[in-house]
Amino acid sequence: MTPAAPTKAPTRTMMRTGPQHTAASPDLSSWVSANAGTGKTGVLVDRIARLLLDGAAPERILCLTFTKAAAAEMANRLTNSLGAWAAADDATLRDAITELLQRPPDDEELERARHLFARVLEAPEGLRIRTIHSFCESLLGRFPLEAGVHPDFRVVDERTALELRTEARDRVLADAHTARGSALAEAMDRLAGLVNEDKFDQLLRDLDGDRERFTALLERVGGIDGLAGAAARTLGIEAETTPDAVLAAAVTDDALAAPDLRRLSRAWAEGAKTNQDGGRTLDAWLDGSTEQRAANFTTVFVPLFLTGEGKPRAESQLVSKGAREADPAAVDIALTAQQTILATLGRLGAVQVVAATAALARIGAAMLDAYDALKQRRAVLDYEDLIAGARGLLADERGVSWVHYKLDGGIEHVLVDEAQDTSPAQWTVAEALTTDFFSGQSRHEEFSDKPRTVFAVGDEKQSIYSFQGADPEQLAIMGRRFRKRVEDAGLAWRSVELEKSFRSVPAVLRVVNHLCQDPAAADGLSFSDKPIVHHWDRDGHAGLVELWPTIKPETVDEQDPYTPLDVVSPASPRARLAERIAEMIRGWIDGGAVLESTGLPIRPGDIMILLRTRGAFADAMVRALKARGVDVAGRDRMVLKDHLAVMDLVALGRLALLPEDDLNTATVLKGPFADLDEDQLFTLCHGRPGTVWQSLIDHRHTAPDFDRVHDRLSAIRRRADFAPPFEFYARLLGPEGGRRDILAHLGEEAAEPIEEFLALALEYEREHVPSLEGFLHWLETGAVEVKRDLELERDEIRVLTVHGAKGLEAPIVFLPDTCSLPAPQHDPDLLWTDNDGALLWPVVKANDDATCTAIRESARADIEREYRRLLYVAMTRARDRLYVAGFEGDRPPREGCWHDLVERAMLDLGEAIETPDGTLWRLAEPQTAPVAEQAPELPLPAGVVGVPDWALRSPDAEPE
């Protein structure tokens, strides 16, 4: 791999700011709110270094972070610093410590600094910089009996956890089928009439994702019946209410009394034809018995007053002019009946919601019980179990004073990184760890006069992991709680704000500041009244922000019906935008375009293309870059079974097991392991009397290629019945040259999926009977995702989601996917009331009452707030240049999308340039500060500062 070109900002001594120095002080507790690019990781590393210099033992410092990558980065930074101190001469060491402490160190501090590296190496656990899940795992491993877990438990990954949940679901389904007449069977029968298989699985996944509060709700209300009662009270009905009772009450209601409705019928007889028809229908309904009227209430009676969508008919439609003239009172009778009908339907919907919620909860509770039983039998825990177990272990009500006693002598300083991503459940663990920090005399005070401290750093504007439970409001809430506890104990506390960015140039931050001042764009970025302001350190550095006009659909010929649905048409807006971006980048590289702030040529490793969601555009973008020979790292994540290399391996395994599958056999014959061409495949398939495999046997002596393929595939088939999956594929890919064949067909990028495939084969054999059929089924029923490490310095363009780019940066960032808003299908199906007092599952939105509607609107508002925070994260990844583009679908972009929000800022800050596609907005600032290295004297093409050629042509020119 070619190393990345050095495209970072010019090297300079980074003086620590006053707020950074205060936040890193080891003798006070700090709560740090940091803007993007302000060096919050550096502050955390400085604080750990100063705690060590202040005499804290490495094993008594606990730093909790969100990801393994962040933990590794901090550990590497700190280890590098301590290693440099150990090897530095006296003058260099004194300068480094002076810069860290902002004062000259004494001889004792210098001596301690020299030995810190060795102290860390000798510490029992080294630097305790851990993810929250890793810490909880070690805590439960240290106190298994107190936590009630198996002493030899192990943690399962998401793939194995999904497999266990699927097994638990299947057991519940089997129990419901065999125990006919039971409450479980009745619940399953009800659900079967409400949802399909996919929706059923999704609902169970949602319940499992909220298992902690679901379990807590069941305990609080006393089981499924109590849960149904809580849902009924929330909806304003009695828990025992049935649909028949609601209808019986409705048909005897005074508002639907027969005399009034007869009067309305007579008035309708004098009105328009629709009223006349309605009058006859109403009379027939009134002539029925009470039971008949109840049975025909929704099918016969309701359509007279409501539309097919369930909306109230307009007054003029309800009572026509002739009917009104015949009896003016008919209007009041009809409107009163209409309101009663709406109230009745609301009560019917509430009854259905309660029944559906209870049925789902019963199935969900049974599934969770079965899942827990499977985990207990196998002595495994999943990630949620780690958090829940640690919470229970540290909770006061458990009365495990022994645990607190042992921890009291082991942890003196707790630091929380990326605090905005910490979920409420995880906060309770961090809070419980510090229970004894500020509660008076403890073991710590017996041997130390140094205060114990709490430190957290985060940025609520970058909270984008709600799907993992993150709640940005918790950052401020927990800050206030910790502050009160610290100050009540008479200890020092500081709330610190880091506002100066060392990453982005002024041009980028001006646009970000404008967004933060726009109420519509800033909603969700902050949960306080304090304005959001970004200052910058890179004064005088050239910067560029461009907002491109959106790419609109063109009228094209009808697509070939045999084209796969997931193939992006070259004429589609997303494909044209991908081509435009790729062409622009190719022009930069070929023309020697220079990054003005560094004076160095632009390299592929300088560029990051960020997407809101993974989808077809990512593939189109990678394809366009590869077509132009631009080095690209590919997507940050891939579903393993969707990669062509893995599909070829699976197809070969299927052939070994079932050669009678003609389509699969033909796939293998055309693939890398046989490599037959179209004519050869036609010879085998056309007019064959039996299977394709039998045809290959019959033709094996007619051509050398047929003989070669038959011998190879036959040898593979002979060992399929007795070779374990890993041995089967390892031999195929190694000695038999399968890896070489795949790489020859698909390129070097197929190497990583092959390695992951073999690793999965080994993983499968550890947990299951090693059969090829079982492995292939296991692989195909689970969507195994492979995360590619794009944090490494490689000279390749990175195409990844904004979530995947969290913590990364690049000199040049493209945002091409800016015209879509979060889809309605992301709205929750399960509705939790305030304080988790009740759970509601309306099934369909038609059953929503005011409570359900309010919960949905609140959830939708939260989704849109996170959508805007995602934009903030995306924009602040850019160091020097930011390009915002977009492609439209059948409808124009909606108000509030990313493109719209950025456009509002560029209208005030940018310069308008007319292009064939519309107005391009540009904010460009020249380089006035000196650079470390001057750019070579090269003839620079048009577009060197980011203007594509199509933006410079006259408006009447045809687009490329």
CSV table of N, CA, C and O in Angstrom, one decimal, residues 202-249:
chain,number,residue,atom,x,y,z
A,202,GLN,N,-39.3,-7.6,13.5
A,202,GLN,CA,-38.9,-6.2,13.8
A,202,GLN,C,-39.4,-5.8,15.2
A,202,GLN,O,-38.7,-5.1,16.0
A,203,LEU,N,-40.6,-6.1,15.5
A,203,LEU,CA,-41.2,-5.7,16.8
A,203,LEU,C,-40.5,-6.4,17.9
A,203,LEU,O,-40.2,-5.8,19.0
A,204,LEU,N,-40.1,-7.7,17.7
A,204,LEU,CA,-39.4,-8.4,18.8
A,204,LEU,C,-38.0,-7.8,18.9
A,204,LEU,O,-37.5,-7.7,20.1
A,205,ARG,N,-37.4,-7.4,17.8
A,205,ARG,CA,-36.1,-6.7,18.0
A,205,ARG,C,-36.2,-5.4,18.7
A,205,ARG,O,-35.3,-5.1,19.5
A,206,ASP,N,-37.3,-4.7,18.5
A,206,ASP,CA,-37.5,-3.4,19.2
A,206,ASP,C,-37.6,-3.7,20.7
A,206,ASP,O,-37.1,-2.9,21.5
A,207,LEU,N,-38.4,-4.7,21.0
A,207,LEU,CA,-38.6,-5.0,22.4
A,207,LEU,C,-37.3,-5.4,23.1
A,207,LEU,O,-37.0,-5.0,24.2
A,208,ASP,N,-36.5,-6.2,22.3
A,208,ASP,CA,-35.2,-6.6,22.9
A,208,ASP,C,-34.3,-5.4,23.0
A,208,ASP,O,-33.5,-5.4,24.0
A,209,GLY,N,-34.3,-4.5,22.1
A,209,GLY,CA,-33.5,-3.3,22.2
A,209,GLY,C,-33.8,-2.5,23.4
A,209,GLY,O,-33.0,-1.8,24.0
A,210,ASP,N,-35.1,-2.5,23.9
A,210,ASP,CA,-35.6,-1.8,25.0
A,210,ASP,C,-35.8,-2.8,26.2
A,210,ASP,O,-36.7,-2.5,27.0
A,211,ARG,N,-35.1,-3.9,26.2
A,211,ARG,CA,-35.5,-4.9,27.2
A,211,ARG,C,-35.4,-4.4,28.6
A,211,ARG,O,-36.2,-4.9,29.5
A,212,GLU,N,-34.4,-3.5,28.9
A,212,GLU,CA,-34.3,-3.1,30.3
A,212,GLU,C,-35.5,-2.4,30.8
A,212,GLU,O,-36.0,-2.7,31.9
A,213,ARG,N,-35.9,-1.4,30.0
A,213,ARG,CA,-37.1,-0.7,30.5
A,213,ARG,C,-38.4,-1.5,30.3
A,213,ARG,O,-39.3,-1.3,31.1
A,214,PHE,N,-38.4,-2.4,29.4
A,214,PHE,CA,-39.6,-3.3,29.2
A,214,PHE,C,-39.7,-4.2,30.5
A,214,PHE,O,-40.8,-4.3,31.0
A,215,THR,N,-38.6,-4.8,30.9
A,215,THR,CA,-38.6,-5.6,32.0
A,215,THR,C,-38.9,-4.8,33.3
A,215,THR,O,-39.7,-5.3,34.2
A,216,ALA,N,-38.3,-3.6,33.4
A,216,ALA,CA,-38.6,-2.7,34.5
A,216,ALA,C,-40.1,-2.4,34.6
A,216,ALA,O,-40.7,-2.3,35.7
A,217,LEU,N,-40.7,-2.1,33.4
A,217,LEU,CA,-42.2,-1.8,33.4
A,217,LEU,C,-43.0,-3.0,33.9
A,217,LEU,O,-43.9,-2.8,34.6
A,218,LEU,N,-42.7,-4.2,33.4
A,218,LEU,CA,-43.4,-5.4,33.8
A,218,LEU,C,-43.3,-5.6,35.3
A,218,LEU,O,-44.3,-5.9,36.0
A,219,GLU,N,-42.1,-5.4,35.9
A,219,GLU,CA,-42.0,-5.5,37.3
A,219,GLU,C,-42.7,-4.4,38.1
A,219,GLU,O,-43.3,-4.7,39.1
A,220,ARG,N,-42.8,-3.2,37.5
A,220,ARG,CA,-43.4,-2.1,38.2
A,220,ARG,C,-44.9,-2.3,38.2
A,220,ARG,O,-45.6,-1.9,39.2
A,221,VAL,N,-45.5,-2.8,37.1
A,221,VAL,CA,-47.0,-2.8,37.0
A,221,VAL,C,-47.5,-4.2,37.4
A,221,VAL,O,-48.7,-4.4,37.4
A,222,GLY,N,-46.6,-5.2,37.6
A,222,GLY,CA,-47.1,-6.5,38.0
A,222,GLY,C,-47.4,-7.4,36.9
A,222,GLY,O,-48.4,-8.2,37.0
A,223,GLY,N,-46.7,-7.5,35.8
A,223,GLY,CA,-46.8,-8.4,34.7
A,223,GLY,C,-47.7,-7.9,33.6
A,223,GLY,O,-47.9,-6.7,33.4
A,224,ILE,N,-48.1,-8.9,32.7
A,224,ILE,CA,-48.7,-8.5,31.5
A,224,ILE,C,-50.1,-7.8,31.7
A,224,ILE,O,-50.5,-6.9,31.1
A,225,ASP,N,-50.9,-8.4,32.7
A,225,ASP,CA,-52.2,-7.8,33.0
A,225,ASP,C,-52.0,-6.3,33.5
A,225,ASP,O,-52.8,-5.4,33.1
A,226,GLY,N,-51.0,-6.1,34.3
A,226,GLY,CA,-50.7,-4.8,34.8
A,226,GLY,C,-50.3,-3.9,33.7
A,226,GLY,O,-50.7,-2.7,33.7
A,227,LEU,N,-49.5,-4.4,32.7
A,227,LEU,CA,-49.1,-3.6,31.6
A,227,LEU,C,-50.3,-3.2,30.8
A,227,LEU,O,-50.4,-2.1,30.3
A,228,ALA,N,-51.2,-4.2,30.5
A,228,ALA,CA,-52.5,-3.8,29.8
A,228,ALA,C,-53.3,-2.8,30.5
A,228,ALA,O,-53.8,-1.9,29.9
A,229,GLY,N,-53.4,-2.9,31.9
A,229,GLY,CA,-54.1,-1.9,32.6
A,229,GLY,C,-53.5,-0.5,32.5
A,229,GLY,O,-54.2,0.5,32.4
A,230,ALA,N,-52.1,-0.4,32.5
A,230,ALA,CA,-51.4,0.9,32.4
A,230,ALA,C,-51.7,1.5,31.0
A,230,ALA,O,-51.9,2.7,30.9
A,231,ALA,N,-51.7,0.6,30.0
A,231,ALA,CA,-52.0,1.1,28.7
A,231,ALA,C,-53.4,1.6,28.6
A,231,ALA,O,-53.7,2.7,28.0
A,232,ALA,N,-54.4,0.9,29.2
A,232,ALA,CA,-55.8,1.3,29.2
A,232,ALA,C,-56.0,2.6,29.9
A,232,ALA,O,-56.7,3.5,29.4
A,233,ARG,N,-55.3,2.8,31.1
A,233,ARG,CA,-55.5,4.0,31.8
A,233,ARG,C,-54.9,5.2,31.0
A,233,ARG,O,-55.5,6.3,31.0
A,234,THR,N,-53.8,5.0,30.3
A,234,THR,CA,-53.2,6.0,29.5
A,234,THR,C,-54.2,6.4,28.4
A,234,THR,O,-54.2,7.6,28.0
A,235,LEU,N,-54.9,5.5,27.8
A,235,LEU,CA,-55.8,5.8,26.7
A,235,LEU,C,-57.2,6.2,27.2
A,235,LEU,O,-58.1,6.4,26.4
A,236,GLY,N,-57.5,6.2,28.5
A,236,GLY,CA,-58.7,6.6,29.1
A,236,GLY,C,-59.9,5.6,29.0
A,236,GLY,O,-61.0,6.0,28.9
A,237,ILE,N,-59.5,4.3,29.1
A,237,ILE,CA,-60.6,3.3,29.1
A,237,ILE,C,-60.3,2.3,30.2
A,237,ILE,O,-59.2,2.4,30.8
A,238,GLU,N,-61.2,1.5,30.5
A,238,GLU,CA,-61.0,0.4,31.5
A,238,GLU,C,-60.3,-0.7,30.9
A,238,GLU,O,-60.5,-1.0,29.7
A,239,ALA,N,-59.5,-1.4,31.6
A,239,ALA,CA,-58.7,-2.5,31.1
A,239,ALA,C,-59.6,-3.6,30.6
A,239,ALA,O,-59.2,-4.4,29.6
A,240,GLU,N,-60.8,-3.8,31.2
A,240,GLU,CA,-61.7,-4.9,30.8
A,240,GLU,C,-62.6,-4.6,29.6
A,240,GLU,O,-63.4,-5.4,29.2
A,241,THR,N,-62.5,-3.4,29.1
A,241,THR,CA,-63.4,-2.9,28.0
A,241,THR,C,-63.2,-3.8,26.8
A,241,THR,O,-62.0,-4.0,26.4
A,242,THR,N,-64.3,-4.2,26.2
A,242,THR,CA,-64.2,-5.0,24.9
A,242,THR,C,-64.8,-4.2,23.8
A,242,THR,O,-65.6,-3.3,24.0
A,243,PRO,N,-64.5,-4.6,22.5
A,243,PRO,CA,-65.2,-3.9,21.4
A,243,PRO,C,-66.7,-4.0,21.4
A,243,PRO,O,-67.4,-3.0,21.1
A,244,ASP,N,-67.2,-5.2,21.8
A,244,ASP,CA,-68.7,-5.3,21.9
A,244,ASP,C,-69.3,-4.4,22.9
A,244,ASP,O,-70.4,-3.8,22.7
A,245,ALA,N,-68.6,-4.2,24.0
A,245,ALA,CA,-69.1,-3.2,25.0
A,245,ALA,C,-69.1,-1.8,24.5
A,245,ALA,O,-70.1,-1.0,24.8
A,246,VAL,N,-68.1,-1.4,23.8
A,246,VAL,CA,-68.0,-0.1,23.2
A,246,VAL,C,-69.2,0.1,22.2
A,246,VAL,O,-69.8,1.2,22.2
A,247,LEU,N,-69.4,-0.8,21.4
A,247,LEU,CA,-70.4,-0.7,20.3
A,247,LEU,C,-71.8,-0.7,21.0
A,247,LEU,O,-72.7,0.0,20.6
A,248,ALA,N,-72.0,-1.6,22.0
A,248,ALA,CA,-73.3,-1.6,22.7
A,248,ALA,C,-73.6,-0.3,23.3
A,248,ALA,O,-74.7,0.2,23.3
A,249,ALA,N,-72.6,0.3,23.9
A,249,ALA,CA,-72.8,1.7,24.5
A,249,ALA,C,-73.1,2.7,23.5
A,249,ALA,O,-73.9,3.6,23.7
